[in-house]
């Protein structure tokens, strides 16, 4: 069993520890990550008491799930909480011999397709179980259903949103109804996604990747208020703002929102660092 206090996630009978581990870096986000480094990071988190782990098929095009599942399989299933995501399926490249990965510096040689239909959701879920080598996950999140990740135009987002409305949501509702999963959430990258999804779907929680950190709190008064009114939980998914709130402003190449931070954001970080120094609180702890 999981030791320590748990916090309820929304109104469903799902609870989480205060801190979890996001496993995107295991996919080789900025540099290739060796198997030994991945295992060491997971072991360090476990030994520090972390028992909630979040991953996705997108992280390293499947390798994050493979690595996380290999590590977690050595422990009793009831001793950890696990979430992964749906919305992408992985496929063999058409030209396998000349495949070159984009975005991920490491990872597996598979192409991905966005698919929020019933079949796409179920295929993504079943592929994840196979990669993890586990027959259950505790929750699923709708992944990257916004303009920042889908690109193109708002018409593309609406196309996928309608796929989810017409059939994909039925898959998630069925998995939740029959207790294959305990909760359904959504990963959020930009402001405006939360109200749109709340209008269409009965979600249990959001994992907010970037719009809510020490450096930016735009959703606090409006979007988070909607969640509170509906009993929808919030997980802060990127407390270090993808880098700068962990490395600090004096890092050689501080990152914000996955790219080099601009001077305005570096200056804002310095002001926060000065407050932390006066209070004798480390920046990472405040974040």
GROMACS .gro file of C-alpha atoms in nm:
model
  287
    1UNK     CA    1   0.000   0.000   0.000
    2UNK     CA    2   0.103   0.362  -0.053
    3UNK     CA    3   0.235   0.524   0.262
    4UNK     CA    4   0.175   0.886   0.351
    5UNK     CA    5  -0.123   1.121   0.304
    6UNK     CA    6  -0.317   1.124  -0.022
    7UNK     CA    7  -0.515   1.413  -0.167
    8UNK     CA    8  -0.851   1.365  -0.342
    9UNK     CA    9  -0.838   1.437  -0.716
   10UNK     CA   10  -1.170   1.598  -0.795
   11UNK     CA   11  -1.491   1.435  -0.675
   12UNK     CA   12  -1.422   1.075  -0.779
   13UNK     CA   13  -1.272   0.815  -0.548
   14UNK     CA   14  -0.921   0.881  -0.682
   15UNK     CA   15  -0.645   1.022  -0.462
   16UNK     CA   16  -0.282   1.112  -0.525
   17UNK     CA   17   0.027   1.193  -0.320
   18UNK     CA   18   0.129   1.558  -0.310
   19UNK     CA   19   0.424   1.499  -0.544
   20UNK     CA   20   0.467   1.269  -0.844
   21UNK     CA   21   0.719   1.208  -1.121
   22UNK     CA   22   0.656   1.314  -1.479
   23UNK     CA   23   0.838   1.077  -1.713
   24UNK     CA   24   0.874   1.286  -2.030
   25UNK     CA   25   1.251   1.326  -1.974
   26UNK     CA   26   1.292   0.948  -1.993
   27UNK     CA   27   1.211   0.985  -2.363
   28UNK     CA   28   1.517   1.196  -2.436
   29UNK     CA   29   1.370   1.544  -2.447
   30UNK     CA   30   1.693   1.744  -2.478
   31UNK     CA   31   1.954   1.469  -2.510
   32UNK     CA   32   1.956   1.090  -2.540
   33UNK     CA   33   1.898   0.919  -2.204
   34UNK     CA   34   2.067   0.585  -2.143
   35UNK     CA   35   1.889   0.289  -1.990
   36UNK     CA   36   2.117   0.319  -1.687
   37UNK     CA   37   2.035   0.688  -1.640
   38UNK     CA   38   1.662   0.621  -1.673
   39UNK     CA   39   1.675   0.341  -1.416
   40UNK     CA   40   1.880   0.557  -1.179
   41UNK     CA   41   1.633   0.845  -1.202
   42UNK     CA   42   1.338   0.616  -1.134
   43UNK     CA   43   1.520   0.447  -0.845
   44UNK     CA   44   1.608   0.785  -0.691
   45UNK     CA   45   1.245   0.896  -0.714
   46UNK     CA   46   1.119   0.571  -0.560
   47UNK     CA   47   1.374   0.582  -0.278
   48UNK     CA   48   1.268   0.941  -0.207
   49UNK     CA   49   0.910   0.822  -0.159
   50UNK     CA   50   0.754   0.905  -0.497
   51UNK     CA   51   0.465   0.671  -0.572
   52UNK     CA   52   0.276   0.853  -0.848
   53UNK     CA   53   0.416   0.831  -1.200
   54UNK     CA   54   0.280   0.989  -1.519
   55UNK     CA   55   0.387   0.899  -1.873
   56UNK     CA   56   0.259   0.904  -2.232
   57UNK     CA   57   0.301   0.720  -2.564
   58UNK     CA   58   0.442   1.047  -2.702
   59UNK     CA   59   0.737   1.060  -2.460
   60UNK     CA   60   1.022   0.921  -2.664
   61UNK     CA   61   0.765   0.763  -2.896
   62UNK     CA   62   0.697   0.483  -2.649
   63UNK     CA   63   1.032   0.444  -2.473
   64UNK     CA   64   0.921   0.628  -2.159
   65UNK     CA   65   0.640   0.375  -2.108
   66UNK     CA   66   0.877   0.085  -2.174
   67UNK     CA   67   1.129   0.211  -1.921
   68UNK     CA   68   0.875   0.305  -1.657
   69UNK     CA   69   0.690  -0.025  -1.687
   70UNK     CA   70   1.011  -0.225  -1.661
   71UNK     CA   71   1.096  -0.043  -1.338
   72UNK     CA   72   0.751  -0.057  -1.179
   73UNK     CA   73   0.693  -0.426  -1.251
   74UNK     CA   74   0.928  -0.520  -0.968
   75UNK     CA   75   0.684  -0.376  -0.712
   76UNK     CA   76   0.333  -0.484  -0.606
   77UNK     CA   77   0.073  -0.310  -0.821
   78UNK     CA   78  -0.102  -0.159  -0.520
   79UNK     CA   79   0.217   0.021  -0.416
   80UNK     CA   80   0.209   0.286  -0.690
   81UNK     CA   81  -0.031   0.505  -0.891
   82UNK     CA   82   0.012   0.531  -1.268
   83UNK     CA   83  -0.135   0.751  -1.541
   84UNK     CA   84  -0.072   0.764  -1.913
   85UNK     CA   85  -0.232   0.941  -2.205
   86UNK     CA   86  -0.437   0.888  -2.520
   87UNK     CA   87  -0.471   1.078  -2.848
   88UNK     CA   88  -0.171   0.942  -3.036
   89UNK     CA   89  -0.107   0.596  -3.177
   90UNK     CA   90   0.237   0.470  -3.283
   91UNK     CA   91   0.307   0.301  -3.615
   92UNK     CA   92   0.592   0.154  -3.818
   93UNK     CA   93   0.739   0.420  -4.051
   94UNK     CA   94   0.665   0.382  -4.421
   95UNK     CA   95   1.038   0.414  -4.496
   96UNK     CA   96   1.179   0.236  -4.191
   97UNK     CA   97   1.537   0.229  -4.322
   98UNK     CA   98   1.559   0.608  -4.351
   99UNK     CA   99   1.346   0.707  -4.051
  100UNK     CA  100   1.472   1.008  -3.856
  101UNK     CA  101   1.312   1.109  -3.529
  102UNK     CA  102   1.192   1.465  -3.481
  103UNK     CA  103   1.160   1.649  -3.150
  104UNK     CA  104   1.291   1.363  -2.933
  105UNK     CA  105   1.668   1.327  -2.910
  106UNK     CA  106   1.624   0.966  -2.807
  107UNK     CA  107   1.333   0.729  -2.829
  108UNK     CA  108   1.196   0.459  -3.053
  109UNK     CA  109   1.174   0.456  -3.438
  110UNK     CA  110   0.798   0.492  -3.472
  111UNK     CA  111   0.577   0.751  -3.633
  112UNK     CA  112   0.278   0.887  -3.446
  113UNK     CA  113  -0.072   0.979  -3.558
  114UNK     CA  114  -0.319   1.197  -3.374
  115UNK     CA  115  -0.638   0.996  -3.329
  116UNK     CA  116  -0.919   1.089  -3.089
  117UNK     CA  117  -1.180   0.848  -3.232
  118UNK     CA  118  -1.315   0.548  -3.042
  119UNK     CA  119  -1.076   0.313  -3.222
  120UNK     CA  120  -0.785   0.553  -3.175
  121UNK     CA  121  -0.846   0.589  -2.800
  122UNK     CA  122  -0.876   0.214  -2.749
  123UNK     CA  123  -0.570   0.139  -2.962
  124UNK     CA  124  -0.365   0.398  -2.774
  125UNK     CA  125  -0.478   0.253  -2.440
  126UNK     CA  126  -0.403  -0.106  -2.539
  127UNK     CA  127  -0.065  -0.015  -2.690
  128UNK     CA  128   0.026   0.157  -2.365
  129UNK     CA  129  -0.064  -0.148  -2.155
  130UNK     CA  130   0.157  -0.362  -2.375
  131UNK     CA  131   0.453  -0.124  -2.355
  132UNK     CA  132   0.415  -0.087  -1.980
  133UNK     CA  133   0.379  -0.461  -1.933
  134UNK     CA  134   0.101  -0.388  -1.684
  135UNK     CA  135  -0.266  -0.473  -1.721
  136UNK     CA  136  -0.402  -0.162  -1.547
  137UNK     CA  137  -0.345   0.210  -1.529
  138UNK     CA  138  -0.518   0.427  -1.271
  139UNK     CA  139  -0.617   0.712  -1.501
  140UNK     CA  140  -0.600   0.824  -1.862
  141UNK     CA  141  -0.552   1.176  -1.992
  142UNK     CA  142  -0.658   1.321  -2.327
  143UNK     CA  143  -0.326   1.448  -2.460
  144UNK     CA  144  -0.242   1.767  -2.652
  145UNK     CA  145  -0.586   1.848  -2.788
  146UNK     CA  146  -0.499   2.213  -2.852
  147UNK     CA  147  -0.353   2.444  -3.113
  148UNK     CA  148  -0.006   2.452  -2.958
  149UNK     CA  149   0.047   2.082  -3.030
  150UNK     CA  150  -0.178   2.008  -3.327
  151UNK     CA  151  -0.053   2.309  -3.522
  152UNK     CA  152  -0.215   2.427  -3.842
  153UNK     CA  153  -0.538   2.609  -3.762
  154UNK     CA  154  -0.827   2.602  -3.520
  155UNK     CA  155  -1.014   2.393  -3.780
  156UNK     CA  156  -0.775   2.104  -3.714
  157UNK     CA  157  -0.836   2.127  -3.340
  158UNK     CA  158  -1.212   2.133  -3.399
  159UNK     CA  159  -1.186   1.830  -3.628
  160UNK     CA  160  -1.017   1.625  -3.356
  161UNK     CA  161  -1.248   1.767  -3.089
  162UNK     CA  162  -1.547   1.643  -3.287
  163UNK     CA  163  -1.386   1.300  -3.326
  164UNK     CA  164  -1.361   1.287  -2.949
  165UNK     CA  165  -1.720   1.404  -2.905
  166UNK     CA  166  -1.868   1.166  -3.162
  167UNK     CA  167  -1.689   0.847  -3.058
  168UNK     CA  168  -1.366   0.880  -2.860
  169UNK     CA  169  -1.536   1.001  -2.544
  170UNK     CA  170  -1.754   0.689  -2.547
  171UNK     CA  171  -1.439   0.478  -2.514
  172UNK     CA  172  -1.317   0.679  -2.215
  173UNK     CA  173  -1.659   0.677  -2.049
  174UNK     CA  174  -1.682   0.301  -2.094
  175UNK     CA  175  -1.337   0.241  -1.943
  176UNK     CA  176  -1.430   0.460  -1.648
  177UNK     CA  177  -1.778   0.311  -1.607
  178UNK     CA  178  -1.646  -0.044  -1.592
  179UNK     CA  179  -1.365   0.060  -1.355
  180UNK     CA  180  -1.081  -0.027  -1.591
  181UNK     CA  181  -0.958   0.321  -1.502
  182UNK     CA  182  -1.047   0.535  -1.204
  183UNK     CA  183  -1.055   0.878  -1.368
  184UNK     CA  184  -1.037   1.061  -1.702
  185UNK     CA  185  -0.835   1.380  -1.731
  186UNK     CA  186  -0.683   1.606  -1.993
  187UNK     CA  187  -0.338   1.754  -2.038
  188UNK     CA  188  -0.345   2.130  -2.092
  189UNK     CA  189  -0.071   2.337  -2.258
  190UNK     CA  190  -0.235   2.675  -2.318
  191UNK     CA  191  -0.506   2.893  -2.168
  192UNK     CA  192  -0.852   2.847  -2.320
  193UNK     CA  193  -0.840   2.468  -2.340
  194UNK     CA  194  -0.993   2.408  -1.997
  195UNK     CA  195  -1.325   2.592  -2.061
  196UNK     CA  196  -1.356   2.433  -2.405
  197UNK     CA  197  -1.314   2.081  -2.271
  198UNK     CA  198  -1.535   2.140  -1.966
  199UNK     CA  199  -1.813   2.256  -2.198
  200UNK     CA  200  -1.803   1.928  -2.390
  201UNK     CA  201  -1.691   1.652  -2.152
  202UNK     CA  202  -1.737   1.533  -1.793
  203UNK     CA  203  -1.372   1.530  -1.699
  204UNK     CA  204  -1.237   1.446  -1.355
  205UNK     CA  205  -0.916   1.648  -1.362
  206UNK     CA  206  -0.668   1.850  -1.566
  207UNK     CA  207  -0.291   1.821  -1.576
  208UNK     CA  208  -0.178   2.177  -1.643
  209UNK     CA  209   0.159   2.159  -1.817
  210UNK     CA  210   0.261   2.523  -1.856
  211UNK     CA  211   0.004   2.800  -1.795
  212UNK     CA  212   0.036   2.772  -1.415
  213UNK     CA  213   0.381   2.815  -1.258
  214UNK     CA  214   0.554   3.072  -1.036
  215UNK     CA  215   0.614   3.269  -1.355
  216UNK     CA  216   0.258   3.265  -1.487
  217UNK     CA  217  -0.082   3.224  -1.321
  218UNK     CA  218  -0.332   3.328  -1.586
  219UNK     CA  219  -0.578   3.038  -1.527
  220UNK     CA  220  -0.606   3.097  -1.153
  221UNK     CA  221  -0.908   3.327  -1.132
  222UNK     CA  222  -1.116   3.213  -1.430
  223UNK     CA  223  -1.030   2.865  -1.554
  224UNK     CA  224  -0.940   2.715  -1.216
  225UNK     CA  225  -1.256   2.871  -1.073
  226UNK     CA  226  -1.460   2.673  -1.327
  227UNK     CA  227  -1.282   2.357  -1.216
  228UNK     CA  228  -1.350   2.431  -0.851
  229UNK     CA  229  -1.720   2.492  -0.919
  230UNK     CA  230  -1.749   2.155  -1.096
  231UNK     CA  231  -1.534   1.956  -0.857
  232UNK     CA  232  -1.264   1.899  -1.119
  233UNK     CA  233  -0.914   1.836  -0.986
  234UNK     CA  234  -0.589   2.005  -1.091
  235UNK     CA  235  -0.241   1.856  -1.122
  236UNK     CA  236   0.040   2.106  -1.178
  237UNK     CA  237   0.235   1.928  -1.450
  238UNK     CA  238   0.533   2.158  -1.507
  239UNK     CA  239   0.624   2.329  -1.179
  240UNK     CA  240   0.973   2.413  -1.306
  241UNK     CA  241   0.836   2.575  -1.625
  242UNK     CA  242   1.033   2.320  -1.831
  243UNK     CA  243   1.364   2.426  -1.678
  244UNK     CA  244   1.428   2.777  -1.559
  245UNK     CA  245   1.265   2.736  -1.217
  246UNK     CA  246   1.491   2.437  -1.151
  247UNK     CA  247   1.820   2.566  -1.297
  248UNK     CA  248   1.769   2.933  -1.205
  249UNK     CA  249   1.833   3.245  -1.409
  250UNK     CA  250   2.212   3.207  -1.401
  251UNK     CA  251   2.211   2.882  -1.595
  252UNK     CA  252   2.411   2.895  -1.918
  253UNK     CA  253   2.096   2.824  -2.119
  254UNK     CA  254   1.781   2.850  -1.908
  255UNK     CA  255   1.472   2.704  -2.074
  256UNK     CA  256   1.116   2.832  -2.053
  257UNK     CA  257   0.831   2.654  -2.232
  258UNK     CA  258   1.086   2.412  -2.382
  259UNK     CA  259   1.286   2.684  -2.562
  260UNK     CA  260   1.559   2.927  -2.445
  261UNK     CA  261   1.405   3.181  -2.208
  262UNK     CA  262   1.386   3.541  -2.329
  263UNK     CA  263   1.532   3.831  -2.131
  264UNK     CA  264   1.196   3.931  -1.982
  265UNK     CA  265   1.140   3.584  -1.836
  266UNK     CA  266   1.499   3.566  -1.708
  267UNK     CA  267   1.453   3.903  -1.537
  268UNK     CA  268   1.126   3.788  -1.380
  269UNK     CA  269   1.299   3.475  -1.253
  270UNK     CA  270   1.573   3.689  -1.096
  271UNK     CA  271   1.310   3.889  -0.906
  272UNK     CA  272   1.158   3.566  -0.774
  273UNK     CA  273   1.505   3.440  -0.680
  274UNK     CA  274   1.565   3.755  -0.476
  275UNK     CA  275   1.241   3.699  -0.281
  276UNK     CA  276   1.341   3.334  -0.222
  277UNK     CA  277   1.686   3.443  -0.101
  278UNK     CA  278   1.537   3.687   0.152
  279UNK     CA  279   1.313   3.411   0.284
  280UNK     CA  280   1.590   3.149   0.269
  281UNK     CA  281   1.375   2.923   0.050
  282UNK     CA  282   1.531   2.744  -0.250
  283UNK     CA  283   1.378   2.840  -0.584
  284UNK     CA  284   1.300   2.478  -0.666
  285UNK     CA  285   1.115   2.435  -0.337
  286UNK     CA  286   0.906   2.746  -0.400
  287UNK     CA  287   0.828   2.622  -0.753
   0.00000   0.00000   0.00000
